[in-house]
């Protein structure tokens, strides 16, 4: 694989719930204040009302963001903590462009499992053997397992694919699936539609980067994100428009539940966290065994 020539670091943006500190830092000029000249590459995400791509349980690296990264069009990106771990581990086993976990990310994205207004399911354990619509091997999938494993044995937690966040909610509303796992702004949309929320949980991002992005640059990038976090945590309302745009008009600014937003400055990814999280993903058969902290994590922004 040949990584294309680049004149500046290329940073991915996708869903606002994952990337809000990056979007705010970009638009407020915080990256520029750090002396960085970055190119921002927008890839389609399952939170976008206009998304048309459909992902499968047995594939990861053919998805838009992953494909762009593997072809050299992105140097740095973030996803759910487990999704980044899976990709960092399995890229090596598949001979794809390498990447490392370079930070615990800034966004603690909120996910919720929702059912129809008149559903017969009133608590998580009542979804025993009932497929829950998720994005396979992404945040909604992993966080669904995280939420459900306290209520059901592993063999009774079932997931399925019903498409984008909007398609998922429509499937729940129309009785095509028992439940769906969605993130903001789609939790707020679900509430507007009168759907019932069974359980919610935060899901932390991880930051990934190729080996050619040096620690000094990453440090500046994370510093800019940390500055954006301060603004968001002080008052998130000026930044609601990033989420409203993703719904294509289905949600008004005042209908978005800003209290669900939670952010903190990026921080090093510790070995203890690696051991706990990696062993959890292996237990759920969501990544391959045999990886190590040393060959998957690189906290070079803090070295």
PDB file of C-alpha atoms in Angstrom:
ATOM      1  CA  UNK A   1       0.000   0.000   0.000  1.00  0.00           C
ATOM      2  CA  UNK A   2       1.291   3.432  -0.898  1.00  0.00           C
ATOM      3  CA  UNK A   3       0.390   6.334   1.370  1.00  0.00           C
ATOM      4  CA  UNK A   4      -0.074   9.432  -0.736  1.00  0.00           C
ATOM      5  CA  UNK A   5       2.194  12.447  -0.361  1.00  0.00           C
ATOM      6  CA  UNK A   6       0.828  14.963   2.140  1.00  0.00           C
ATOM      7  CA  UNK A   7       1.715  18.592   2.731  1.00  0.00           C
ATOM      8  CA  UNK A   8      -0.109  18.945   6.050  1.00  0.00           C
ATOM      9  CA  UNK A   9      -1.604  16.567   8.661  1.00  0.00           C
ATOM     10  CA  UNK A  10      -5.065  15.373   7.691  1.00  0.00           C
ATOM     11  CA  UNK A  11      -7.600  15.028  10.491  1.00  0.00           C
ATOM     12  CA  UNK A  12     -10.929  13.213  10.202  1.00  0.00           C
ATOM     13  CA  UNK A  13     -14.269  14.620  11.291  1.00  0.00           C
ATOM     14  CA  UNK A  14     -17.443  12.574  11.199  1.00  0.00           C
ATOM     15  CA  UNK A  15     -20.197  12.638  13.860  1.00  0.00           C
ATOM     16  CA  UNK A  16     -20.507  15.698  16.112  1.00  0.00           C
ATOM     17  CA  UNK A  17     -21.057  13.592  19.228  1.00  0.00           C
ATOM     18  CA  UNK A  18     -17.555  12.158  18.776  1.00  0.00           C
ATOM     19  CA  UNK A  19     -15.801  15.141  17.209  1.00  0.00           C
ATOM     20  CA  UNK A  20     -17.270  18.231  18.865  1.00  0.00           C
ATOM     21  CA  UNK A  21     -13.988  19.384  20.478  1.00  0.00           C
ATOM     22  CA  UNK A  22     -12.245  19.048  17.109  1.00  0.00           C
ATOM     23  CA  UNK A  23     -14.997  20.975  15.319  1.00  0.00           C
ATOM     24  CA  UNK A  24     -14.983  23.742  17.919  1.00  0.00           C
ATOM     25  CA  UNK A  25     -11.173  23.950  17.956  1.00  0.00           C
ATOM     26  CA  UNK A  26     -11.170  24.149  14.162  1.00  0.00           C
ATOM     27  CA  UNK A  27     -13.843  26.823  13.896  1.00  0.00           C
ATOM     28  CA  UNK A  28     -12.525  28.911  16.815  1.00  0.00           C
ATOM     29  CA  UNK A  29      -8.983  28.859  15.421  1.00  0.00           C
ATOM     30  CA  UNK A  30      -7.496  26.962  18.371  1.00  0.00           C
ATOM     31  CA  UNK A  31      -5.445  24.661  16.128  1.00  0.00           C
ATOM     32  CA  UNK A  32      -4.097  27.684  14.305  1.00  0.00           C
ATOM     33  CA  UNK A  33      -3.203  29.280  17.655  1.00  0.00           C
ATOM     34  CA  UNK A  34      -1.042  26.201  18.341  1.00  0.00           C
ATOM     35  CA  UNK A  35       0.825  26.861  15.103  1.00  0.00           C
ATOM     36  CA  UNK A  36      -0.864  23.983  13.280  1.00  0.00           C
ATOM     37  CA  UNK A  37      -1.931  23.960   9.645  1.00  0.00           C
ATOM     38  CA  UNK A  38      -4.314  21.017   9.359  1.00  0.00           C
ATOM     39  CA  UNK A  39      -6.541  19.657   6.634  1.00  0.00           C
ATOM     40  CA  UNK A  40      -9.919  18.431   7.882  1.00  0.00           C
ATOM     41  CA  UNK A  41     -11.426  15.506   6.006  1.00  0.00           C
ATOM     42  CA  UNK A  42     -15.146  14.855   6.511  1.00  0.00           C
ATOM     43  CA  UNK A  43     -16.290  11.254   6.163  1.00  0.00           C
ATOM     44  CA  UNK A  44     -19.904   9.990   6.287  1.00  0.00           C
ATOM     45  CA  UNK A  45     -21.128   8.759   9.640  1.00  0.00           C
ATOM     46  CA  UNK A  46     -24.155   6.838  10.843  1.00  0.00           C
ATOM     47  CA  UNK A  47     -25.446   9.937  12.659  1.00  0.00           C
ATOM     48  CA  UNK A  48     -25.883  11.841   9.402  1.00  0.00           C
ATOM     49  CA  UNK A  49     -29.458  11.962   8.164  1.00  0.00           C
ATOM     50  CA  UNK A  50     -28.114  11.817   4.596  1.00  0.00           C
ATOM     51  CA  UNK A  51     -25.870   8.776   5.060  1.00  0.00           C
ATOM     52  CA  UNK A  52     -26.447   5.968   2.587  1.00  0.00           C
ATOM     53  CA  UNK A  53     -23.691   3.491   3.445  1.00  0.00           C
ATOM     54  CA  UNK A  54     -24.558   0.215   5.139  1.00  0.00           C
ATOM     55  CA  UNK A  55     -22.019  -1.606   7.288  1.00  0.00           C
ATOM     56  CA  UNK A  56     -21.755  -5.302   8.035  1.00  0.00           C
ATOM     57  CA  UNK A  57     -20.812  -7.270  11.118  1.00  0.00           C
ATOM     58  CA  UNK A  58     -18.027  -9.129   9.298  1.00  0.00           C
ATOM     59  CA  UNK A  59     -16.267  -6.091   7.844  1.00  0.00           C
ATOM     60  CA  UNK A  60     -14.502  -3.078   9.324  1.00  0.00           C
ATOM     61  CA  UNK A  61     -11.826  -1.808   6.996  1.00  0.00           C
ATOM     62  CA  UNK A  62     -14.055  -1.250   3.961  1.00  0.00           C
ATOM     63  CA  UNK A  63     -16.014   1.513   5.703  1.00  0.00           C
ATOM     64  CA  UNK A  64     -15.584   5.097   4.480  1.00  0.00           C
ATOM     65  CA  UNK A  65     -13.354   6.427   7.257  1.00  0.00           C
ATOM     66  CA  UNK A  66     -11.251   3.260   7.392  1.00  0.00           C
ATOM     67  CA  UNK A  67     -10.853   3.125   3.628  1.00  0.00           C
ATOM     68  CA  UNK A  68      -9.713   6.746   3.473  1.00  0.00           C
ATOM     69  CA  UNK A  69      -7.212   6.154   6.278  1.00  0.00           C
ATOM     70  CA  UNK A  70      -5.818   3.013   4.664  1.00  0.00           C
ATOM     71  CA  UNK A  71      -5.350   4.877   1.390  1.00  0.00           C
ATOM     72  CA  UNK A  72      -3.456   7.679   3.130  1.00  0.00           C
ATOM     73  CA  UNK A  73      -6.171  10.331   3.019  1.00  0.00           C
ATOM     74  CA  UNK A  74      -6.327  10.705   6.827  1.00  0.00           C
ATOM     75  CA  UNK A  75      -3.543  10.759   9.413  1.00  0.00           C
ATOM     76  CA  UNK A  76      -5.527  11.081  12.623  1.00  0.00           C
ATOM     77  CA  UNK A  77      -9.064  10.186  13.705  1.00  0.00           C
ATOM     78  CA  UNK A  78     -11.179   9.120  16.655  1.00  0.00           C
ATOM     79  CA  UNK A  79     -13.909   6.547  17.240  1.00  0.00           C
ATOM     80  CA  UNK A  80     -15.342   4.689  20.187  1.00  0.00           C
ATOM     81  CA  UNK A  81     -12.625   3.325  22.446  1.00  0.00           C
ATOM     82  CA  UNK A  82     -13.251  -0.288  21.477  1.00  0.00           C
ATOM     83  CA  UNK A  83     -13.581   0.441  17.778  1.00  0.00           C
ATOM     84  CA  UNK A  84     -10.169   2.102  17.699  1.00  0.00           C
ATOM     85  CA  UNK A  85      -8.713  -0.813  19.643  1.00  0.00           C
ATOM     86  CA  UNK A  86     -10.146  -3.338  17.184  1.00  0.00           C
ATOM     87  CA  UNK A  87      -8.770  -1.443  14.206  1.00  0.00           C
ATOM     88  CA  UNK A  88      -5.341  -0.847  15.740  1.00  0.00           C
ATOM     89  CA  UNK A  89      -4.989  -4.537  16.592  1.00  0.00           C
ATOM     90  CA  UNK A  90      -6.429  -6.022  13.418  1.00  0.00           C
ATOM     91  CA  UNK A  91      -4.793  -3.669  10.907  1.00  0.00           C
ATOM     92  CA  UNK A  92      -1.494  -5.321  11.789  1.00  0.00           C
ATOM     93  CA  UNK A  93      -2.868  -8.841  11.339  1.00  0.00           C
ATOM     94  CA  UNK A  94      -4.337  -7.894   7.936  1.00  0.00           C
ATOM     95  CA  UNK A  95      -1.293  -6.070   6.611  1.00  0.00           C
ATOM     96  CA  UNK A  96      -3.035  -2.699   6.433  1.00  0.00           C
ATOM     97  CA  UNK A  97      -1.659   0.753   7.190  1.00  0.00           C
ATOM     98  CA  UNK A  98      -0.622   0.769  10.840  1.00  0.00           C
ATOM     99  CA  UNK A  99      -2.153   2.938  13.524  1.00  0.00           C
ATOM    100  CA  UNK A 100      -1.697   3.330  17.263  1.00  0.00           C
ATOM    101  CA  UNK A 101      -3.942   4.416  20.106  1.00  0.00           C
ATOM    102  CA  UNK A 102      -2.421   7.812  20.936  1.00  0.00           C
ATOM    103  CA  UNK A 103      -4.861   9.137  23.566  1.00  0.00           C
ATOM    104  CA  UNK A 104      -8.042   8.632  25.489  1.00  0.00           C
ATOM    105  CA  UNK A 105     -10.277  11.062  23.649  1.00  0.00           C
ATOM    106  CA  UNK A 106     -12.170  14.162  24.708  1.00  0.00           C
ATOM    107  CA  UNK A 107     -15.784  13.120  24.026  1.00  0.00           C
ATOM    108  CA  UNK A 108     -17.720  10.869  26.376  1.00  0.00           C
ATOM    109  CA  UNK A 109     -20.531  10.288  23.900  1.00  0.00           C
ATOM    110  CA  UNK A 110     -23.933   9.317  25.265  1.00  0.00           C
ATOM    111  CA  UNK A 111     -25.691   6.232  23.903  1.00  0.00           C
ATOM    112  CA  UNK A 112     -29.149   4.922  24.744  1.00  0.00           C
ATOM    113  CA  UNK A 113     -31.189   1.803  24.023  1.00  0.00           C
ATOM    114  CA  UNK A 114     -34.693   2.829  23.007  1.00  0.00           C
ATOM    115  CA  UNK A 115     -37.941   0.948  22.343  1.00  0.00           C
ATOM    116  CA  UNK A 116     -41.310   1.972  20.920  1.00  0.00           C
ATOM    117  CA  UNK A 117     -43.798   3.998  22.939  1.00  0.00           C
ATOM    118  CA  UNK A 118     -46.152   1.030  23.309  1.00  0.00           C
ATOM    119  CA  UNK A 119     -43.438  -1.618  23.619  1.00  0.00           C
ATOM    120  CA  UNK A 120     -43.834  -4.575  25.962  1.00  0.00           C
ATOM    121  CA  UNK A 121     -40.181  -4.146  27.007  1.00  0.00           C
ATOM    122  CA  UNK A 122     -39.815  -2.070  30.159  1.00  0.00           C
ATOM    123  CA  UNK A 123     -36.312  -2.926  31.376  1.00  0.00           C
ATOM    124  CA  UNK A 124     -33.061  -4.070  29.718  1.00  0.00           C
ATOM    125  CA  UNK A 125     -33.333  -7.719  30.789  1.00  0.00           C
ATOM    126  CA  UNK A 126     -36.647  -8.032  28.980  1.00  0.00           C
ATOM    127  CA  UNK A 127     -34.695  -7.767  25.711  1.00  0.00           C
ATOM    128  CA  UNK A 128     -33.397 -11.303  26.243  1.00  0.00           C
ATOM    129  CA  UNK A 129     -32.745 -12.817  22.784  1.00  0.00           C
ATOM    130  CA  UNK A 130     -34.321  -9.756  21.131  1.00  0.00           C
ATOM    131  CA  UNK A 131     -32.090  -8.202  18.446  1.00  0.00           C
ATOM    132  CA  UNK A 132     -31.050  -4.620  19.193  1.00  0.00           C
ATOM    133  CA  UNK A 133     -30.220  -2.521  16.139  1.00  0.00           C
ATOM    134  CA  UNK A 134     -26.642  -1.172  16.236  1.00  0.00           C
ATOM    135  CA  UNK A 135     -23.794  -0.089  13.979  1.00  0.00           C
ATOM    136  CA  UNK A 136     -21.673  -3.273  13.872  1.00  0.00           C
ATOM    137  CA  UNK A 137     -18.263  -2.965  15.545  1.00  0.00           C
ATOM    138  CA  UNK A 138     -18.759   0.731  16.303  1.00  0.00           C
ATOM    139  CA  UNK A 139     -19.776   2.684  19.387  1.00  0.00           C
ATOM    140  CA  UNK A 140     -23.440   1.707  19.475  1.00  0.00           C
ATOM    141  CA  UNK A 141     -22.511  -1.975  19.169  1.00  0.00           C
ATOM    142  CA  UNK A 142     -19.856  -1.970  21.874  1.00  0.00           C
ATOM    143  CA  UNK A 143     -21.834   0.259  24.237  1.00  0.00           C
ATOM    144  CA  UNK A 144     -24.885  -1.961  23.838  1.00  0.00           C
ATOM    145  CA  UNK A 145     -22.830  -4.909  25.095  1.00  0.00           C
ATOM    146  CA  UNK A 146     -21.488  -2.745  27.923  1.00  0.00           C
ATOM    147  CA  UNK A 147     -25.018  -1.783  28.984  1.00  0.00           C
ATOM    148  CA  UNK A 148     -26.602  -5.207  28.565  1.00  0.00           C
ATOM    149  CA  UNK A 149     -24.004  -7.500  30.118  1.00  0.00           C
ATOM    150  CA  UNK A 150     -25.095  -6.456  33.600  1.00  0.00           C
ATOM    151  CA  UNK A 151     -28.562  -7.828  32.924  1.00  0.00           C
ATOM    152  CA  UNK A 152     -28.177 -10.804  30.587  1.00  0.00           C
ATOM    153  CA  UNK A 153     -25.756 -13.661  29.997  1.00  0.00           C
ATOM    154  CA  UNK A 154     -23.560 -13.156  26.960  1.00  0.00           C
ATOM    155  CA  UNK A 155     -25.419 -15.671  24.774  1.00  0.00           C
ATOM    156  CA  UNK A 156     -28.714 -13.832  25.281  1.00  0.00           C
ATOM    157  CA  UNK A 157     -27.526 -10.407  24.090  1.00  0.00           C
ATOM    158  CA  UNK A 158     -28.418 -10.132  20.399  1.00  0.00           C
ATOM    159  CA  UNK A 159     -27.632  -7.356  17.916  1.00  0.00           C
ATOM    160  CA  UNK A 160     -28.739  -6.639  14.385  1.00  0.00           C
ATOM    161  CA  UNK A 161     -28.232  -3.997  11.711  1.00  0.00           C
ATOM    162  CA  UNK A 162     -30.987  -1.652  10.565  1.00  0.00           C
ATOM    163  CA  UNK A 163     -28.874   1.083   8.965  1.00  0.00           C
ATOM    164  CA  UNK A 164     -28.308   4.670  10.050  1.00  0.00           C
ATOM    165  CA  UNK A 165     -29.472   6.193  13.332  1.00  0.00           C
ATOM    166  CA  UNK A 166     -32.583   7.550  11.590  1.00  0.00           C
ATOM    167  CA  UNK A 167     -33.359   4.200   9.950  1.00  0.00           C
ATOM    168  CA  UNK A 168     -32.924   2.516  13.328  1.00  0.00           C
ATOM    169  CA  UNK A 169     -35.415   4.795  15.052  1.00  0.00           C
ATOM    170  CA  UNK A 170     -37.878   4.371  12.205  1.00  0.00           C
ATOM    171  CA  UNK A 171     -37.536   0.587  12.527  1.00  0.00           C
ATOM    172  CA  UNK A 172     -38.297   0.780  16.256  1.00  0.00           C
ATOM    173  CA  UNK A 173     -41.225   3.136  15.708  1.00  0.00           C
ATOM    174  CA  UNK A 174     -42.657   0.897  12.984  1.00  0.00           C
ATOM    175  CA  UNK A 175     -42.242  -2.318  14.992  1.00  0.00           C
ATOM    176  CA  UNK A 176     -39.594  -3.829  12.701  1.00  0.00           C
ATOM    177  CA  UNK A 177     -37.045  -4.251  15.518  1.00  0.00           C
ATOM    178  CA  UNK A 178     -37.520  -4.548  19.275  1.00  0.00           C
ATOM    179  CA  UNK A 179     -34.953  -1.906  20.199  1.00  0.00           C
ATOM    180  CA  UNK A 180     -32.163   0.258  18.876  1.00  0.00           C
ATOM    181  CA  UNK A 181     -28.969   1.753  20.247  1.00  0.00           C
ATOM    182  CA  UNK A 182     -28.482   5.391  19.228  1.00  0.00           C
ATOM    183  CA  UNK A 183     -26.358   8.372  20.209  1.00  0.00           C
ATOM    184  CA  UNK A 184     -27.013  12.102  20.243  1.00  0.00           C
ATOM    185  CA  UNK A 185     -28.619  13.909  18.536  1.00  0.00           C
ATOM    186  CA  UNK A 186     -30.764  10.843  17.898  1.00  0.00           C
ATOM    187  CA  UNK A 187     -31.556  10.211  21.555  1.00  0.00           C
ATOM    188  CA  UNK A 188     -33.166  13.646  21.551  1.00  0.00           C
ATOM    189  CA  UNK A 189     -35.026  12.740  18.349  1.00  0.00           C
ATOM    190  CA  UNK A 190     -36.223   9.514  19.996  1.00  0.00           C
ATOM    191  CA  UNK A 191     -37.553  11.522  22.936  1.00  0.00           C
ATOM    192  CA  UNK A 192     -39.298  13.935  20.577  1.00  0.00           C
ATOM    193  CA  UNK A 193     -40.978  10.970  18.871  1.00  0.00           C
ATOM    194  CA  UNK A 194     -42.121   9.614  22.219  1.00  0.00           C
ATOM    195  CA  UNK A 195     -39.936   6.500  22.184  1.00  0.00           C
ATOM    196  CA  UNK A 196     -39.035   4.948  25.537  1.00  0.00           C
ATOM    197  CA  UNK A 197     -35.444   4.990  26.796  1.00  0.00           C
ATOM    198  CA  UNK A 198     -34.500   1.826  28.702  1.00  0.00           C
ATOM    199  CA  UNK A 199     -30.887   2.573  29.599  1.00  0.00           C
ATOM    200  CA  UNK A 200     -28.132   5.100  28.818  1.00  0.00           C
ATOM    201  CA  UNK A 201     -24.357   5.084  29.128  1.00  0.00           C
ATOM    202  CA  UNK A 202     -21.404   7.238  28.207  1.00  0.00           C
ATOM    203  CA  UNK A 203     -18.854   5.861  25.762  1.00  0.00           C
ATOM    204  CA  UNK A 204     -15.373   7.346  25.655  1.00  0.00           C
ATOM    205  CA  UNK A 205     -13.508   8.011  22.419  1.00  0.00           C
ATOM    206  CA  UNK A 206      -9.962   6.941  21.645  1.00  0.00           C
ATOM    207  CA  UNK A 207      -7.657   8.861  19.339  1.00  0.00           C
ATOM    208  CA  UNK A 208      -5.735   6.994  16.632  1.00  0.00           C
ATOM    209  CA  UNK A 209      -2.817   8.117  14.471  1.00  0.00           C
ATOM    210  CA  UNK A 210      -0.270   6.713  12.082  1.00  0.00           C
ATOM    211  CA  UNK A 211       3.362   6.402  13.068  1.00  0.00           C
ATOM    212  CA  UNK A 212       4.331   9.307  10.818  1.00  0.00           C
ATOM    213  CA  UNK A 213       2.419  11.875  12.912  1.00  0.00           C
ATOM    214  CA  UNK A 214       4.932  13.028  15.533  1.00  0.00           C
ATOM    215  CA  UNK A 215       4.307  13.519  19.234  1.00  0.00           C
ATOM    216  CA  UNK A 216       4.852  17.278  19.194  1.00  0.00           C
ATOM    217  CA  UNK A 217       2.110  17.748  16.601  1.00  0.00           C
ATOM    218  CA  UNK A 218      -0.268  15.481  18.491  1.00  0.00           C
ATOM    219  CA  UNK A 219       0.440  17.388  21.705  1.00  0.00           C
ATOM    220  CA  UNK A 220      -0.589  20.642  20.031  1.00  0.00           C
ATOM    221  CA  UNK A 221      -3.691  19.020  18.574  1.00  0.00           C
ATOM    222  CA  UNK A 222      -4.759  17.728  21.967  1.00  0.00           C
ATOM    223  CA  UNK A 223      -4.014  21.087  23.577  1.00  0.00           C
ATOM    224  CA  UNK A 224      -6.352  22.769  21.109  1.00  0.00           C
ATOM    225  CA  UNK A 225      -9.030  20.173  21.862  1.00  0.00           C
ATOM    226  CA  UNK A 226      -8.580  20.752  25.600  1.00  0.00           C
ATOM    227  CA  UNK A 227      -9.172  24.462  25.076  1.00  0.00           C
ATOM    228  CA  UNK A 228     -12.349  23.674  23.140  1.00  0.00           C
ATOM    229  CA  UNK A 229     -13.500  21.377  25.942  1.00  0.00           C
ATOM    230  CA  UNK A 230     -13.337  24.275  28.390  1.00  0.00           C
ATOM    231  CA  UNK A 231     -15.752  26.249  26.208  1.00  0.00           C
ATOM    232  CA  UNK A 232     -18.117  23.336  25.675  1.00  0.00           C
ATOM    233  CA  UNK A 233     -18.264  22.411  29.349  1.00  0.00           C
ATOM    234  CA  UNK A 234     -18.889  26.042  30.325  1.00  0.00           C
ATOM    235  CA  UNK A 235     -21.849  26.378  27.944  1.00  0.00           C
ATOM    236  CA  UNK A 236     -22.632  23.886  25.162  1.00  0.00           C
ATOM    237  CA  UNK A 237     -25.571  25.801  23.683  1.00  0.00           C
ATOM    238  CA  UNK A 238     -23.515  27.810  21.124  1.00  0.00           C
ATOM    239  CA  UNK A 239     -22.427  24.501  19.600  1.00  0.00           C
ATOM    240  CA  UNK A 240     -25.790  22.752  19.307  1.00  0.00           C
ATOM    241  CA  UNK A 241     -25.942  23.642  15.609  1.00  0.00           C
ATOM    242  CA  UNK A 242     -23.367  20.943  14.813  1.00  0.00           C
ATOM    243  CA  UNK A 243     -25.864  18.334  16.054  1.00  0.00           C
ATOM    244  CA  UNK A 244     -28.998  19.891  14.601  1.00  0.00           C
ATOM    245  CA  UNK A 245     -27.444  19.868  11.134  1.00  0.00           C
ATOM    246  CA  UNK A 246     -27.005  16.091  11.355  1.00  0.00           C
ATOM    247  CA  UNK A 247     -30.763  15.572  11.778  1.00  0.00           C
ATOM    248  CA  UNK A 248     -31.689  17.429   8.603  1.00  0.00           C
ATOM    249  CA  UNK A 249     -34.343  19.507  10.355  1.00  0.00           C
ATOM    250  CA  UNK A 250     -35.904  16.742  12.455  1.00  0.00           C
ATOM    251  CA  UNK A 251     -34.795  18.526  15.624  1.00  0.00           C
ATOM    252  CA  UNK A 252     -34.956  22.163  16.691  1.00  0.00           C
ATOM    253  CA  UNK A 253     -32.088  23.615  18.744  1.00  0.00           C
ATOM    254  CA  UNK A 254     -34.232  23.886  21.870  1.00  0.00           C
ATOM    255  CA  UNK A 255     -35.186  20.201  21.573  1.00  0.00           C
ATOM    256  CA  UNK A 256     -31.592  18.989  21.836  1.00  0.00           C
ATOM    257  CA  UNK A 257     -30.716  17.655  25.292  1.00  0.00           C
ATOM    258  CA  UNK A 258     -27.407  19.431  25.991  1.00  0.00           C
ATOM    259  CA  UNK A 259     -27.168  17.935  29.496  1.00  0.00           C
ATOM    260  CA  UNK A 260     -26.062  14.649  27.936  1.00  0.00           C
ATOM    261  CA  UNK A 261     -22.852  16.179  26.568  1.00  0.00           C
ATOM    262  CA  UNK A 262     -19.712  15.387  28.543  1.00  0.00           C
ATOM    263  CA  UNK A 263     -16.137  16.242  27.582  1.00  0.00           C
ATOM    264  CA  UNK A 264     -12.675  16.290  29.133  1.00  0.00           C
ATOM    265  CA  UNK A 265      -9.202  17.049  27.836  1.00  0.00           C
ATOM    266  CA  UNK A 266      -7.487  14.181  25.958  1.00  0.00           C
ATOM    267  CA  UNK A 267      -5.200  12.160  28.216  1.00  0.00           C
ATOM    268  CA  UNK A 268      -2.668   9.323  27.964  1.00  0.00           C
ATOM    269  CA  UNK A 269      -4.025   5.838  27.395  1.00  0.00           C
ATOM    270  CA  UNK A 270      -2.851   3.868  30.420  1.00  0.00           C
ATOM    271  CA  UNK A 271      -1.679   0.274  30.486  1.00  0.00           C
ATOM    272  CA  UNK A 272      -4.273  -0.590  33.117  1.00  0.00           C
ATOM    273  CA  UNK A 273      -7.048   0.724  30.895  1.00  0.00           C
ATOM    274  CA  UNK A 274      -5.594  -1.208  27.960  1.00  0.00           C
ATOM    275  CA  UNK A 275      -5.600  -4.479  29.906  1.00  0.00           C
ATOM    276  CA  UNK A 276      -9.172  -4.036  31.114  1.00  0.00           C
ATOM    277  CA  UNK A 277     -10.621  -2.891  27.784  1.00  0.00           C
ATOM    278  CA  UNK A 278      -8.682  -5.224  25.499  1.00  0.00           C
ATOM    279  CA  UNK A 279      -9.518  -8.280  27.597  1.00  0.00           C
ATOM    280  CA  UNK A 280     -13.176  -7.210  27.546  1.00  0.00           C
ATOM    281  CA  UNK A 281     -13.232  -6.994  23.745  1.00  0.00           C
ATOM    282  CA  UNK A 282     -11.569 -10.400  23.424  1.00  0.00           C
ATOM    283  CA  UNK A 283     -14.131 -11.857  25.849  1.00  0.00           C
ATOM    284  CA  UNK A 284     -16.926 -10.661  23.559  1.00  0.00           C
ATOM    285  CA  UNK A 285     -15.075 -12.021  20.513  1.00  0.00           C
ATOM    286  CA  UNK A 286     -14.895  -8.520  19.066  1.00  0.00           C
ATOM    287  CA  UNK A 287     -11.188  -8.488  18.346  1.00  0.00           C
ATOM    288  CA  UNK A 288      -8.394 -11.008  17.970  1.00  0.00           C
ATOM    289  CA  UNK A 289      -6.252 -12.130  20.927  1.00  0.00           C
ATOM    290  CA  UNK A 290      -2.491 -11.757  21.165  1.00  0.00           C
ATOM    291  CA  UNK A 291      -2.015  -7.982  21.019  1.00  0.00           C
ATOM    292  CA  UNK A 292       0.037  -6.086  23.600  1.00  0.00           C
ATOM    293  CA  UNK A 293       0.016  -2.606  25.095  1.00  0.00           C
ATOM    294  CA  UNK A 294       3.486  -2.004  23.680  1.00  0.00           C
ATOM    295  CA  UNK A 295       2.539  -2.721  20.064  1.00  0.00           C
ATOM    296  CA  UNK A 296      -0.856  -0.999  20.145  1.00  0.00           C
ATOM    297  CA  UNK A 297      -0.553   2.123  22.322  1.00  0.00           C
ATOM    298  CA  UNK A 298       1.815   5.090  21.868  1.00  0.00           C
ATOM    299  CA  UNK A 299       1.417   8.046  24.239  1.00  0.00           C
ATOM    300  CA  UNK A 300       4.025  10.047  22.325  1.00  0.00           C
ATOM    301  CA  UNK A 301       2.106  13.305  22.791  1.00  0.00           C
ATOM    302  CA  UNK A 302       3.102  13.202  26.467  1.00  0.00           C
ATOM    303  CA  UNK A 303       6.714  12.033  26.050  1.00  0.00           C
TER     304      UNK A 303
END
